[in-house]
Amino acid sequence: MLENSYSYPSFKGGNAEQCDNYHPISVLPTLGKVLEHLVYNQCIKYCNDNSILSVSQAGFREGHSTGACLADFLNEIYEEIDRRGGGGTCGVLFLDLAKAFNTVDHLILIDKLKLLGFKASTQSWFKSYLSNRSQATKVGNAISGNQEVSCRVPQGSILGPFLFLCYVNDLPSHLNHAQGFLYADDTALVIRGKNPFVIQDQLNVELSNVARWFDANKLAMNVSKTKLMHFRHSRNIRNNIELDVHIGDEIIESVSHFKYLGITVDKHLSFDTHIDKLCGKINSRNGLLKRVRNFVSKDLATRLYRSLIDPHFRYCNYIYSGCSLTNKRKLQIAQNNSLRAIARVDNLYSTKTLHSDLDID
């Protein structure tokens, strides 16, 4: 009973008619989750007490967050650029794994648990946990027949994320030149230096190393979604070249901005693109707030702001706190529009007192 589950397809984005744009979320029996939680507490304590998990991995770990991972990632880049007085440069590969959680090989996973020092009895328990599992897919009222699950860790489970961390734990140890920043399967490889041509060569070597590791662990890199970015100071004309990185015959696309862990970073670290997208998203919600304001109280409108709009302002906002005054002004205008919508005043109304009146900072 505990090995059976329903799987719901969760839309990730893109073309809704393509199956690749969905990933399965398992709905597991409650009793099974209680048992998983007990096992997880013991396993994670063992890992923490013995410093088992890589310091490069921030995903699904207590005391770690996307914000902390982003801060470490950007600090690596800022440090290089500032250390050389604006003459430094960094090459970054943003790796994309195709269905990472769904392609975890069970035999390889058990071998990795052994290498991490888990006892034979623990390995046997996980063998039992992973074997004889089946799932049915449910969409609306339609349910498929049960199918055996021969690989993957169940998403929606307590142990699934932990097991995935164990599976990819040795990836950073296979890097020769790059500093890896991992949040579960979101991986960025950073190589820093003064000479962009040396960085280009090292990126190519590192990508080959990572590709071999993926092959050995039966994981697949989505080359079309893997991106390259060349970070350098906007005044650094000498390093204003495009890096050429490829895997086999496929060229890794070089981009000027990329959304990493919810924040769109650009090659000059201006955060212009991120703030433009953020303000567009907030202004869209402001329009919704204005439309419903005539039918709800001020208190409810404030609650809607706190649940639908304010989290977008707050998410990792310290990452781009040093952005230009122009960008800060854009954010302030977007918030002023929110306050006016809540207070039901026109666009010429001063917002100086609205912050204190609505208790919104």
Short mmCIF file of C-alpha atoms in Angstrom, two decimals:
data_model
loop_
_atom_site.label_atom_id
_atom_site.label_comp_id
_atom_site.label_asym_id
_atom_site.label_seq_id
_atom_site.Cartn_x
_atom_site.Cartn_y
_atom_site.Cartn_z
CA MET A 1 0.00 0.00 0.00
CA LEU A 2 2.79 2.43 0.92
CA GLU A 3 4.52 1.89 -2.43
CA ASN A 4 1.50 3.01 -4.47
CA SER A 5 0.82 6.62 -5.35
CA TYR A 6 -1.06 8.93 -7.64
CA SER A 7 0.95 11.23 -9.86
CA TYR A 8 -0.37 14.60 -10.99
CA PRO A 9 1.28 16.38 -13.94
CA SER A 10 2.46 19.83 -12.85
CA PHE A 11 2.92 22.42 -15.61
CA LYS A 12 6.39 24.00 -15.64
CA GLY A 13 5.82 26.54 -18.42
CA GLY A 14 6.15 26.77 -22.19
CA ASN A 15 3.88 24.93 -24.61
CA ALA A 16 1.11 23.31 -22.58
CA GLU A 17 0.60 20.67 -25.29
CA GLN A 18 4.10 19.23 -24.90
CA CYS A 19 4.51 16.48 -22.30
CA ASP A 20 8.11 17.54 -21.61
CA ASN A 21 6.79 20.75 -20.03
CA TYR A 22 5.17 18.83 -17.17
CA HIS A 23 6.73 17.05 -14.23
CA PRO A 24 5.00 14.50 -11.99
CA ILE A 25 4.09 15.30 -8.39
CA SER A 26 3.35 12.21 -6.33
CA VAL A 27 0.53 12.16 -3.79
CA LEU A 28 1.66 9.61 -1.22
CA PRO A 29 -0.20 7.91 1.67
CA THR A 30 -0.09 9.93 4.91
CA LEU A 31 1.20 6.98 6.93
CA GLY A 32 4.08 6.63 4.49
CA LYS A 33 5.01 10.30 4.89
CA VAL A 34 5.09 9.94 8.69
CA LEU A 35 7.52 7.02 8.35
CA GLU A 36 9.61 8.95 5.81
CA HIS A 37 9.87 11.90 8.16
CA LEU A 38 11.29 9.70 10.94
CA VAL A 39 13.87 8.21 8.58
CA TYR A 40 14.74 11.61 7.13
CA ASN A 41 15.44 13.10 10.58
CA GLN A 42 17.97 10.35 11.32
CA CYS A 43 19.63 10.52 7.91
CA ILE A 44 19.99 14.29 7.79
CA LYS A 45 21.37 14.32 11.34
CA TYR A 46 24.03 11.80 10.28
CA CYS A 47 24.91 13.93 7.25
CA ASN A 48 25.08 17.16 9.24
CA ASP A 49 27.06 15.67 12.12
CA ASN A 50 29.63 14.24 9.73
CA SER A 51 29.64 17.08 7.14
CA ILE A 52 28.62 14.64 4.42
CA LEU A 53 26.78 16.95 2.03
CA SER A 54 28.82 19.21 -0.23
CA VAL A 55 29.18 22.83 0.84
CA SER A 56 28.34 23.73 -2.77
CA GLN A 57 24.81 22.33 -2.35
CA ALA A 58 22.18 24.66 -0.86
CA GLY A 59 18.97 22.90 -1.89
CA PHE A 60 16.57 21.34 0.64
CA ARG A 61 18.88 22.04 3.57
CA GLU A 62 18.11 23.72 6.86
CA GLY A 63 19.88 27.05 7.19
CA HIS A 64 20.26 27.38 3.42
CA SER A 65 18.08 29.24 0.94
CA THR A 66 17.90 30.42 -2.64
CA GLY A 67 18.86 33.87 -1.41
CA ALA A 68 22.01 32.62 0.32
CA CYS A 69 22.97 30.61 -2.76
CA LEU A 70 22.42 33.65 -4.99
CA ALA A 71 24.44 35.86 -2.63
CA ASP A 72 27.39 33.43 -2.67
CA PHE A 73 27.16 33.09 -6.45
CA LEU A 74 27.13 36.85 -7.07
CA ASN A 75 29.81 37.49 -4.46
CA GLU A 76 32.13 35.19 -6.42
CA ILE A 77 31.59 37.37 -9.48
CA TYR A 78 31.73 40.75 -7.72
CA GLU A 79 34.92 39.73 -5.95
CA GLU A 80 36.70 38.97 -9.22
CA ILE A 81 35.57 42.15 -10.95
CA ASP A 82 36.40 44.37 -7.96
CA ARG A 83 39.72 42.63 -7.22
CA ARG A 84 41.13 43.60 -10.57
CA GLY A 85 39.77 47.14 -10.54
CA GLY A 86 37.13 46.38 -13.12
CA GLY A 87 39.47 44.34 -15.30
CA GLY A 88 38.36 40.92 -14.08
CA THR A 89 35.94 38.68 -15.91
CA CYS A 90 33.88 35.59 -15.17
CA GLY A 91 32.46 32.90 -17.41
CA VAL A 92 29.36 31.15 -16.09
CA LEU A 93 27.55 28.06 -17.31
CA PHE A 94 23.96 27.62 -16.20
CA LEU A 95 23.32 23.89 -16.55
CA ASP A 96 19.89 22.46 -17.25
CA LEU A 97 19.16 18.85 -16.34
CA ALA A 98 16.39 17.10 -18.23
CA LYS A 99 13.93 15.54 -15.74
CA ALA A 100 16.62 15.20 -13.11
CA PHE A 101 14.47 13.74 -10.31
CA ASN A 102 12.81 11.31 -12.71
CA THR A 103 15.99 9.70 -14.04
CA VAL A 104 17.73 8.80 -10.77
CA ASP A 105 19.01 5.25 -11.11
CA HIS A 106 18.20 3.19 -8.00
CA LEU A 107 21.28 0.95 -8.14
CA ILE A 108 23.62 3.91 -8.51
CA LEU A 109 21.83 5.69 -5.68
CA ILE A 110 22.30 2.74 -3.30
CA ASP A 111 26.00 2.59 -4.22
CA LYS A 112 26.32 6.28 -3.43
CA LEU A 113 24.64 5.83 -0.06
CA LYS A 114 27.25 3.16 0.68
CA LEU A 115 30.07 5.52 -0.30
CA LEU A 116 28.59 8.20 1.96
CA GLY A 117 28.94 5.81 4.90
CA PHE A 118 25.38 4.63 5.45
CA LYS A 119 25.23 1.21 7.12
CA ALA A 120 24.20 -1.94 5.28
CA SER A 121 20.89 -2.02 7.19
CA THR A 122 20.12 1.54 6.03
CA GLN A 123 21.00 0.63 2.45
CA SER A 124 18.67 -2.37 2.64
CA TRP A 125 15.85 -0.19 3.95
CA PHE A 126 16.24 2.22 1.05
CA LYS A 127 16.36 -0.68 -1.42
CA SER A 128 13.00 -1.77 -0.05
CA TYR A 129 11.70 1.80 -0.10
CA LEU A 130 12.60 2.27 -3.77
CA SER A 131 11.60 -1.17 -5.07
CA ASN A 132 8.15 -2.42 -6.11
CA ARG A 133 6.82 1.11 -6.37
CA SER A 134 3.98 1.85 -8.74
CA GLN A 135 2.03 4.92 -9.71
CA ALA A 136 -1.08 5.93 -11.59
CA THR A 137 -1.44 9.27 -13.31
CA LYS A 138 -4.54 11.31 -12.51
CA VAL A 139 -5.79 14.20 -14.65
CA GLY A 140 -9.15 15.57 -13.59
CA ASN A 141 -11.42 12.58 -13.11
CA ALA A 142 -9.40 10.32 -15.44
CA ILE A 143 -6.99 7.81 -13.88
CA SER A 144 -4.50 5.65 -15.75
CA GLY A 145 -3.57 2.10 -14.84
CA ASN A 146 -0.73 1.41 -12.39
CA GLN A 147 2.77 1.40 -13.83
CA GLU A 148 5.93 0.13 -12.14
CA VAL A 149 8.48 2.85 -11.27
CA SER A 150 11.94 1.53 -12.16
CA CYS A 151 13.84 4.77 -11.58
CA ARG A 152 13.37 8.28 -10.12
CA VAL A 153 12.87 9.53 -6.58
CA PRO A 154 9.25 10.41 -5.83
CA GLN A 155 8.57 14.13 -5.99
CA GLY A 156 6.16 15.16 -3.27
CA SER A 157 7.80 12.80 -0.79
CA ILE A 158 9.90 13.65 2.28
CA LEU A 159 12.86 11.48 1.32
CA GLY A 160 12.90 12.24 -2.42
CA PRO A 161 14.78 15.57 -2.21
CA PHE A 162 17.26 14.16 0.32
CA LEU A 163 18.01 11.17 -1.88
CA PHE A 164 18.56 13.46 -4.86
CA LEU A 165 21.09 15.49 -2.85
CA CYS A 166 22.94 12.27 -2.07
CA TYR A 167 22.84 11.33 -5.76
CA VAL A 168 24.49 14.55 -7.00
CA ASN A 169 26.67 15.09 -3.94
CA ASP A 170 29.93 14.13 -5.66
CA LEU A 171 29.43 16.38 -8.71
CA PRO A 172 31.44 19.35 -7.28
CA SER A 173 34.41 17.03 -6.60
CA HIS A 174 34.70 16.41 -10.36
CA LEU A 175 35.25 20.11 -11.11
CA ASN A 176 38.84 21.12 -11.84
CA HIS A 177 38.60 24.85 -12.57
CA ALA A 178 35.06 25.97 -11.73
CA GLN A 179 33.32 26.85 -8.51
CA GLY A 180 29.96 25.11 -8.43
CA PHE A 181 26.78 26.60 -6.99
CA LEU A 182 24.00 24.04 -6.64
CA TYR A 183 20.42 24.39 -5.47
CA ALA A 184 19.06 20.85 -5.98
CA ASP A 185 19.31 20.42 -9.77
CA ASP A 186 19.86 24.13 -10.53
CA THR A 187 23.58 24.34 -11.16
CA ALA A 188 25.86 27.24 -12.05
CA LEU A 189 29.56 26.82 -12.78
CA VAL A 190 31.74 29.91 -12.35
CA ILE A 191 35.26 30.35 -13.69
CA ARG A 192 36.97 33.64 -12.94
CA GLY A 193 40.15 35.30 -14.13
CA LYS A 194 41.71 38.06 -16.18
CA ASN A 195 42.12 36.40 -19.58
CA PRO A 196 38.78 35.54 -21.25
CA PHE A 197 40.46 33.10 -23.65
CA VAL A 198 41.84 31.06 -20.74
CA ILE A 199 38.38 31.11 -19.15
CA GLN A 200 36.88 29.90 -22.44
CA ASP A 201 39.26 26.93 -22.59
CA GLN A 202 38.60 26.03 -18.96
CA LEU A 203 34.84 26.22 -19.47
CA ASN A 204 35.09 23.79 -22.38
CA VAL A 205 37.16 21.37 -20.31
CA GLU A 206 34.81 21.68 -17.34
CA LEU A 207 31.71 21.14 -19.45
CA SER A 208 33.23 17.95 -20.86
CA ASN A 209 33.96 16.75 -17.31
CA VAL A 210 30.41 17.45 -16.21
CA ALA A 211 28.94 15.78 -19.30
CA ARG A 212 30.93 12.61 -18.57
CA TRP A 213 29.70 12.66 -14.98
CA PHE A 214 26.11 13.01 -16.19
CA ASP A 215 26.53 10.07 -18.56
CA ALA A 216 28.07 7.87 -15.85
CA ASN A 217 25.15 8.69 -13.53
CA LYS A 218 22.47 8.28 -16.19
CA LEU A 219 21.43 11.94 -16.06
CA ALA A 220 20.84 13.99 -19.19
CA MET A 221 21.88 17.58 -19.78
CA ASN A 222 19.47 19.65 -21.82
CA VAL A 223 21.97 21.41 -24.07
CA SER A 224 19.38 23.70 -25.67
CA LYS A 225 18.45 25.09 -22.24
CA THR A 226 22.01 25.25 -20.89
CA LYS A 227 23.25 28.82 -21.19
CA LEU A 228 26.55 30.70 -21.08
CA MET A 229 27.12 34.19 -19.73
CA HIS A 230 30.23 36.33 -19.76
CA PHE A 231 30.26 38.68 -16.76
CA ARG A 232 32.46 41.74 -16.89
CA HIS A 233 32.41 45.42 -15.99
CA SER A 234 30.44 47.57 -18.43
CA ARG A 235 33.55 49.74 -18.98
CA ASN A 236 35.78 46.74 -19.66
CA ILE A 237 36.01 47.02 -23.45
CA ARG A 238 39.09 44.80 -23.65
CA ASN A 239 37.13 41.79 -22.37
CA ASN A 240 34.07 42.58 -24.45
CA ILE A 241 34.25 39.35 -26.45
CA GLU A 242 31.86 36.43 -26.88
CA LEU A 243 33.00 33.15 -25.39
CA ASP A 244 32.80 30.03 -27.53
CA VAL A 245 31.78 27.00 -25.46
CA HIS A 246 30.43 23.79 -26.91
CA ILE A 247 29.74 20.16 -26.08
CA GLY A 248 30.44 17.89 -29.01
CA ASP A 249 29.01 19.61 -32.08
CA GLU A 250 26.47 21.63 -30.09
CA ILE A 251 27.27 25.24 -29.21
CA ILE A 252 26.15 26.56 -25.84
CA GLU A 253 24.08 29.69 -26.40
CA SER A 254 25.59 32.87 -24.97
CA VAL A 255 23.00 35.13 -23.33
CA SER A 256 23.03 38.63 -21.89
CA HIS A 257 20.67 37.77 -19.04
CA PHE A 258 19.40 34.63 -17.35
CA LYS A 259 16.84 33.84 -14.63
CA TYR A 260 18.68 31.96 -11.89
CA LEU A 261 16.80 30.93 -8.74
CA GLY A 262 14.09 33.50 -9.40
CA ILE A 263 16.37 36.49 -10.06
CA THR A 264 17.24 37.61 -13.60
CA VAL A 265 20.95 38.39 -13.63
CA ASP A 266 22.58 40.22 -16.53
CA LYS A 267 26.18 40.29 -17.71
CA HIS A 268 26.81 43.76 -16.24
CA LEU A 269 24.93 43.04 -12.97
CA SER A 270 22.72 46.08 -13.43
CA PHE A 271 19.51 44.06 -12.77
CA ASP A 272 17.73 46.26 -15.33
CA THR A 273 15.98 43.29 -16.94
CA HIS A 274 14.97 41.79 -13.59
CA ILE A 275 13.44 45.00 -12.31
CA ASP A 276 11.60 45.67 -15.59
CA LYS A 277 10.06 42.18 -15.42
CA LEU A 278 9.32 42.56 -11.71
CA CYS A 279 7.57 45.90 -12.19
CA GLY A 280 5.57 44.47 -15.10
CA LYS A 281 4.39 41.58 -12.91
CA ILE A 282 3.52 43.91 -10.02
CA ASN A 283 1.67 46.40 -12.23
CA SER A 284 -0.38 43.53 -13.66
CA ARG A 285 -1.45 42.61 -10.13
CA ASN A 286 -2.08 46.27 -9.37
CA GLY A 287 -4.60 46.26 -12.20
CA LEU A 288 -6.34 43.27 -10.63
CA LEU A 289 -6.31 45.02 -7.25
CA LYS A 290 -7.96 48.11 -8.76
CA ARG A 291 -10.69 46.01 -10.39
CA VAL A 292 -11.69 44.22 -7.19
CA ARG A 293 -11.22 47.20 -4.86
CA ASN A 294 -14.79 48.44 -5.39
CA PHE A 295 -16.12 45.14 -4.07
CA VAL A 296 -13.87 44.53 -1.05
CA SER A 297 -12.99 46.41 2.12
CA LYS A 298 -9.73 48.27 2.64
CA ASP A 299 -8.65 45.59 5.11
CA LEU A 300 -9.22 42.79 2.59
CA ALA A 301 -7.50 44.82 -0.15
CA THR A 302 -4.48 45.20 2.13
CA ARG A 303 -4.45 41.45 2.71
CA LEU A 304 -4.56 40.88 -1.04
CA TYR A 305 -1.57 43.18 -1.42
CA ARG A 306 0.38 41.32 1.25
CA SER A 307 -0.33 37.92 -0.31
CA LEU A 308 -0.21 38.70 -4.06
CA ILE A 309 2.13 41.68 -4.46
CA ASP A 310 4.37 42.22 -1.43
CA PRO A 311 6.15 38.81 -1.72
CA HIS A 312 7.42 39.85 -5.16
CA PHE A 313 8.92 43.02 -3.68
CA ARG A 314 10.55 41.11 -0.85
CA TYR A 315 11.94 38.03 -2.60
CA CYS A 316 15.73 38.32 -2.44
CA ASN A 317 15.48 42.11 -2.72
CA TYR A 318 18.83 42.47 -0.94
CA ILE A 319 20.44 40.85 -4.01
CA TYR A 320 19.72 43.94 -6.13
CA SER A 321 19.72 46.55 -3.34
CA GLY A 322 22.67 48.29 -5.00
CA CYS A 323 20.86 48.86 -8.30
CA SER A 324 20.64 52.27 -9.94
CA LEU A 325 18.43 55.09 -8.68
CA THR A 326 16.42 54.76 -11.89
CA ASN A 327 15.54 51.16 -11.05
CA LYS A 328 14.74 52.02 -7.44
CA ARG A 329 12.42 54.72 -8.73
CA LYS A 330 10.62 52.17 -10.92
CA LEU A 331 10.06 49.94 -7.91
CA GLN A 332 8.80 52.86 -5.82
CA ILE A 333 6.33 53.90 -8.52
CA ALA A 334 5.01 50.32 -8.71
CA GLN A 335 4.48 50.23 -4.95
CA ASN A 336 2.88 53.69 -4.95
CA ASN A 337 0.37 52.38 -7.50
CA SER A 338 -0.41 49.52 -5.12
CA LEU A 339 -1.00 51.89 -2.21
CA ARG A 340 -3.27 54.15 -4.26
CA ALA A 341 -5.28 51.14 -5.40
CA ILE A 342 -5.81 50.03 -1.80
CA ALA A 343 -6.74 53.55 -0.63
CA ARG A 344 -8.93 54.18 -3.73
CA VAL A 345 -7.30 57.50 -4.56
CA ASP A 346 -6.22 58.90 -7.93
CA ASN A 347 -2.70 58.88 -9.34
CA LEU A 348 -2.01 62.46 -8.22
CA TYR A 349 -2.59 61.66 -4.54
CA SER A 350 0.59 61.81 -2.44
CA THR A 351 1.63 58.49 -0.92
CA LYS A 352 3.65 60.01 1.94
CA THR A 353 1.01 59.19 4.56
CA LEU A 354 -0.33 56.02 2.93
CA HIS A 355 2.63 53.94 4.11
CA SER A 356 1.88 54.66 7.77
CA ASP A 357 -1.91 54.63 7.32
CA LEU A 358 -1.82 51.16 5.71
CA ASP A 359 1.12 49.91 7.80
CA ILE A 360 3.10 49.04 4.66
CA ASP A 361 6.82 49.76 4.57
#
